[in-house]
XYZ file of N, CA, C and O in Angstrom:
336
model
N 108.786 106.875 104.959
C 109.228 105.678 105.818
C 107.947 105.172 106.493
O 107.088 106.032 107.135
N 107.860 103.953 106.693
C 106.742 103.340 107.274
C 107.002 103.267 108.579
O 107.894 102.701 109.191
N 105.979 103.840 109.410
C 106.200 103.687 111.080
C 105.896 102.339 111.487
O 104.753 101.833 110.877
N 106.185 101.793 112.491
C 105.714 100.578 112.952
C 104.278 100.822 113.669
O 103.595 99.900 113.493
N 104.046 101.875 114.208
C 102.655 102.161 114.632
C 101.742 101.941 113.530
O 100.609 101.517 113.943
N 102.058 102.366 112.337
C 101.093 102.364 111.152
C 100.856 100.694 110.740
O 99.721 100.397 110.656
N 101.956 99.978 110.795
C 101.851 98.492 110.669
C 101.091 97.917 111.616
O 100.103 96.948 111.390
N 101.276 98.107 112.893
C 100.314 97.733 114.002
C 98.885 98.216 113.825
O 98.061 97.216 113.984
N 98.675 99.300 113.405
C 97.131 99.704 113.211
C 96.636 99.077 112.048
O 95.477 98.434 112.059
N 97.426 98.668 110.951
C 96.931 97.953 109.908
C 96.677 96.591 110.197
O 95.703 96.079 109.733
N 97.515 95.881 110.971
C 97.185 94.401 111.307
C 96.221 94.418 112.284
O 95.397 93.499 112.303
N 96.035 95.402 113.125
C 94.768 95.245 114.028
C 93.469 95.387 113.343
O 92.605 94.686 113.542
N 93.466 96.179 112.413
C 92.352 96.474 111.483
C 91.961 95.069 110.544
O 90.878 94.687 110.586
N 93.045 94.526 110.240
C 92.913 93.368 109.437
C 92.287 92.278 110.257
O 91.307 91.510 109.982
N 92.831 92.162 111.566
C 92.256 91.082 112.403
C 90.822 91.246 113.034
O 90.069 90.454 112.833
N 90.525 92.680 113.037
C 89.226 92.976 113.380
C 88.306 92.639 112.118
O 87.056 92.018 112.278
N 88.607 92.965 111.185
C 87.974 92.590 109.686
C 87.697 90.960 109.685
O 86.570 90.737 109.250
N 88.638 90.477 109.782
C 88.676 88.819 109.632
C 87.651 88.401 110.676
O 86.889 87.460 110.317
N 87.780 88.759 111.926
C 86.807 88.427 113.004
C 85.331 88.608 112.662
O 84.428 87.970 112.891
N 85.078 89.944 112.052
C 83.767 90.343 111.789
C 83.257 89.495 110.460
O 82.099 89.009 110.329
N 84.175 89.116 109.647
C 83.876 88.338 108.653
C 83.393 86.929 108.903
O 82.563 86.287 108.286
N 84.301 86.346 109.828
C 83.765 85.161 110.488
C 82.572 85.033 111.161
O 81.873 84.192 110.916
N 82.333 86.096 111.921
C 80.952 85.993 112.517
C 79.921 86.350 111.328
O 78.871 85.695 111.595
N 80.076 87.051 110.504
C 79.015 87.229 109.595
C 78.702 85.980 108.768
O 77.669 85.433 108.603
N 79.856 85.151 108.521
C 79.721 83.640 107.711
C 78.969 82.966 108.718
O 78.227 82.023 108.242
N 79.282 83.031 109.974
C 78.558 81.971 111.066
C 77.075 82.578 111.101
O 76.334 81.486 110.873
N 76.860 83.531 111.227
C 75.386 84.055 111.194
C 74.587 83.668 109.973
O 73.542 83.276 110.059
N 75.325 83.852 108.789
C 74.739 83.725 107.525
C 74.396 82.221 107.323
O 73.298 81.980 106.603
N 75.186 81.440 107.728
C 75.059 79.860 107.601
C 74.289 79.161 108.598
O 73.638 78.287 108.343
N 73.863 80.018 109.717
C 73.174 79.552 110.905
C 71.760 80.097 110.891
O 70.800 79.583 111.576
N 71.494 81.016 110.092
C 69.975 81.548 109.953
C 69.233 80.959 108.824
O 69.600 81.101 107.794
N 68.372 80.054 109.390
C 67.739 79.299 108.343
C 66.939 79.965 107.522
O 66.719 79.405 106.397
N 66.319 81.163 107.620
C 65.520 81.867 106.857
C 66.279 82.329 105.596
O 65.619 82.542 104.502
N 67.531 82.485 105.584
C 68.477 82.993 104.673
C 68.575 81.841 103.506
O 68.624 82.073 102.490
N 68.654 80.619 104.088
C 68.785 79.500 103.147
C 70.278 79.281 102.686
O 70.291 78.417 101.670
N 71.157 79.762 103.112
C 72.355 79.670 102.497
C 73.034 78.232 102.853
O 73.624 77.726 101.985
N 72.848 77.858 103.939
C 73.181 76.540 104.440
C 72.677 75.548 103.605
O 73.263 74.453 103.228
N 71.509 75.683 103.378
C 70.481 74.558 102.483
C 71.226 74.676 101.168
O 71.430 73.508 100.577
N 71.355 75.824 100.521
C 71.870 75.989 99.212
C 73.177 75.159 99.130
O 73.607 74.527 98.117
N 74.119 75.477 100.197
C 75.487 74.748 100.165
C 75.441 73.329 100.243
O 76.106 72.626 99.687
N 74.363 72.935 101.179
C 74.218 71.425 101.306
C 73.759 70.577 100.054
O 74.133 69.297 99.981
N 73.088 71.379 99.133
C 72.642 70.683 98.111
C 73.809 70.503 97.001
O 73.406 70.000 95.880
N 74.710 71.223 97.081
C 75.988 71.038 96.161
C 76.494 69.670 96.234
O 76.443 68.781 97.113
N 77.472 69.304 95.246
C 77.897 68.051 95.173
C 79.086 67.963 96.174
O 79.362 66.861 96.668
N 79.810 69.020 96.563
C 80.826 69.066 97.616
C 80.670 70.101 98.670
O 81.106 71.194 98.594
N 79.631 69.852 99.500
C 79.331 70.934 100.491
C 80.551 71.449 101.388
O 80.416 72.551 101.757
N 81.392 70.489 101.750
C 82.432 70.915 102.822
C 83.285 72.043 101.908
O 83.814 72.863 102.545
N 83.789 71.629 100.723
C 84.443 72.611 100.006
C 83.813 73.965 99.795
O 84.368 75.156 99.893
N 82.430 74.047 99.408
C 81.838 75.212 99.229
C 81.772 75.905 100.393
O 81.789 77.292 100.508
N 81.342 75.297 101.702
C 81.295 76.051 102.802
C 82.824 76.419 103.388
O 82.918 77.833 103.519
N 83.937 76.047 103.117
C 85.181 76.496 103.266
C 85.528 77.749 102.346
O 85.883 78.794 102.782
N 84.951 77.643 101.135
C 85.245 78.837 100.221
C 84.387 79.876 100.572
O 84.734 81.158 100.562
N 82.998 79.755 101.095
C 82.287 80.916 101.514
C 82.745 81.498 102.606
O 82.825 82.675 102.816
N 83.115 80.760 103.707
C 83.587 81.346 105.010
C 85.090 82.007 104.636
O 85.303 83.153 105.053
N 85.840 81.395 103.845
C 87.190 82.167 103.393
C 86.949 83.394 102.752
O 87.547 84.428 102.838
N 85.898 83.291 101.731
C 85.705 84.547 101.031
C 85.082 85.778 101.998
O 85.437 86.809 101.651
N 84.148 85.263 102.897
C 83.679 86.520 103.900
C 84.809 86.911 104.512
O 85.017 88.222 104.834
N 85.781 86.029 105.108
C 86.801 86.490 105.993
C 87.707 87.351 105.293
O 88.152 88.452 105.930
N 88.076 86.971 104.150
C 89.084 87.864 103.307
C 88.532 89.147 102.799
O 89.075 90.229 102.974
N 87.401 89.102 102.503
C 86.751 90.384 101.959
C 86.479 91.316 103.064
O 86.807 92.621 102.847
N 86.057 90.829 104.353
C 85.812 91.808 105.369
C 87.342 92.219 106.105
O 87.456 93.272 106.300
N 88.237 91.549 105.844
C 89.541 91.660 106.259
C 90.378 92.761 105.391
O 90.780 93.857 105.882
N 90.084 92.445 104.036
C 90.628 93.780 103.066
C 89.929 94.930 103.273
O 90.398 96.173 103.371
N 88.618 94.801 103.343
C 87.776 96.103 103.567
C 88.140 96.848 104.840
O 88.324 98.120 104.830
N 88.431 96.272 105.975
C 88.674 96.882 107.244
C 89.984 97.408 107.125
O 90.389 98.340 107.793
N 91.104 96.662 106.505
C 92.384 97.069 106.435
C 92.467 98.530 105.613
O 93.118 99.391 105.971
N 91.762 98.425 104.597
C 91.679 99.678 103.484
C 91.126 100.779 104.322
O 91.480 101.911 104.239
N 89.886 100.532 104.988
C 89.333 101.509 105.772
C 90.069 102.314 106.828
O 90.177 103.327 107.029
N 90.663 101.166 107.694
C 91.509 101.755 108.634
C 92.730 102.409 108.181
O 93.239 103.548 108.819
N 93.287 102.072 107.039
C 94.443 102.962 106.574
C 94.110 104.275 106.173
O 94.741 105.162 106.277
N 92.949 104.297 105.545
C 92.493 105.548 104.926
C 92.133 106.529 106.109
O 92.631 107.765 106.131
N 91.689 105.966 107.206
C 91.255 106.812 108.427
C 92.611 107.248 109.177
O 92.805 108.318 109.613
N 93.681 106.150 109.329
C 94.736 106.408 110.033
C 95.566 107.563 109.337
O 96.368 108.321 109.937
N 95.663 107.476 107.984
C 96.687 108.256 107.042
C 95.995 109.629 107.047
O 96.914 110.608 106.621
N 94.707 109.821 107.031
C 94.277 111.176 106.959
C 94.081 111.986 108.239
O 93.461 113.011 108.367
N 94.359 111.169 109.412
C 94.271 111.758 110.766
C 95.088 113.049 110.763
O 96.311 112.871 110.410
N 94.775 114.001 111.421
C 95.534 115.214 111.659
C 96.292 115.080 113.103
O 95.460 115.151 114.099
N 97.478 114.725 113.078
C 98.093 114.540 114.533
C 98.144 115.899 115.283
O 98.388 116.924 114.839
N 97.687 115.780 116.659
C 97.597 116.916 117.429
C 98.960 116.866 118.215
O 99.086 116.198 119.265
N 99.707 117.837 117.810
C 101.010 118.020 118.683
C 101.246 119.220 119.699
O 102.230 119.675 119.973
N 99.868 119.774 119.745
C 99.874 120.938 120.709
C 99.987 120.595 122.146
O 100.391 121.504 123.184
N 99.802 119.315 122.708
C 99.849 118.965 123.920
C 98.566 119.326 124.603
O 98.467 118.885 125.950
N 97.519 119.824 124.132
C 96.312 120.138 124.664
C 95.455 118.696 124.641
O 95.488 118.049 123.718
N 94.525 118.737 125.861
C 93.672 117.570 125.593
C 92.212 117.942 125.383
O 91.741 118.984 125.455
């Protein structure tokens, strides 16, 4: 049975991953030395390409953080001894 704490942990890891993905997309498009914004602006529909780039970064980082967080959470050994 799925515990609510596991769902909350997965949701928080997803939110953190999406936030990191948005930050990465922001930095990648605002660092001129990378040339990503220039490449996007030369396309026929730069608005659509920018939205796709940002969405792809956010979804990729979100899925990666969710899977990593679930792997770490599910393999933790719960300490029920009461010791600190």
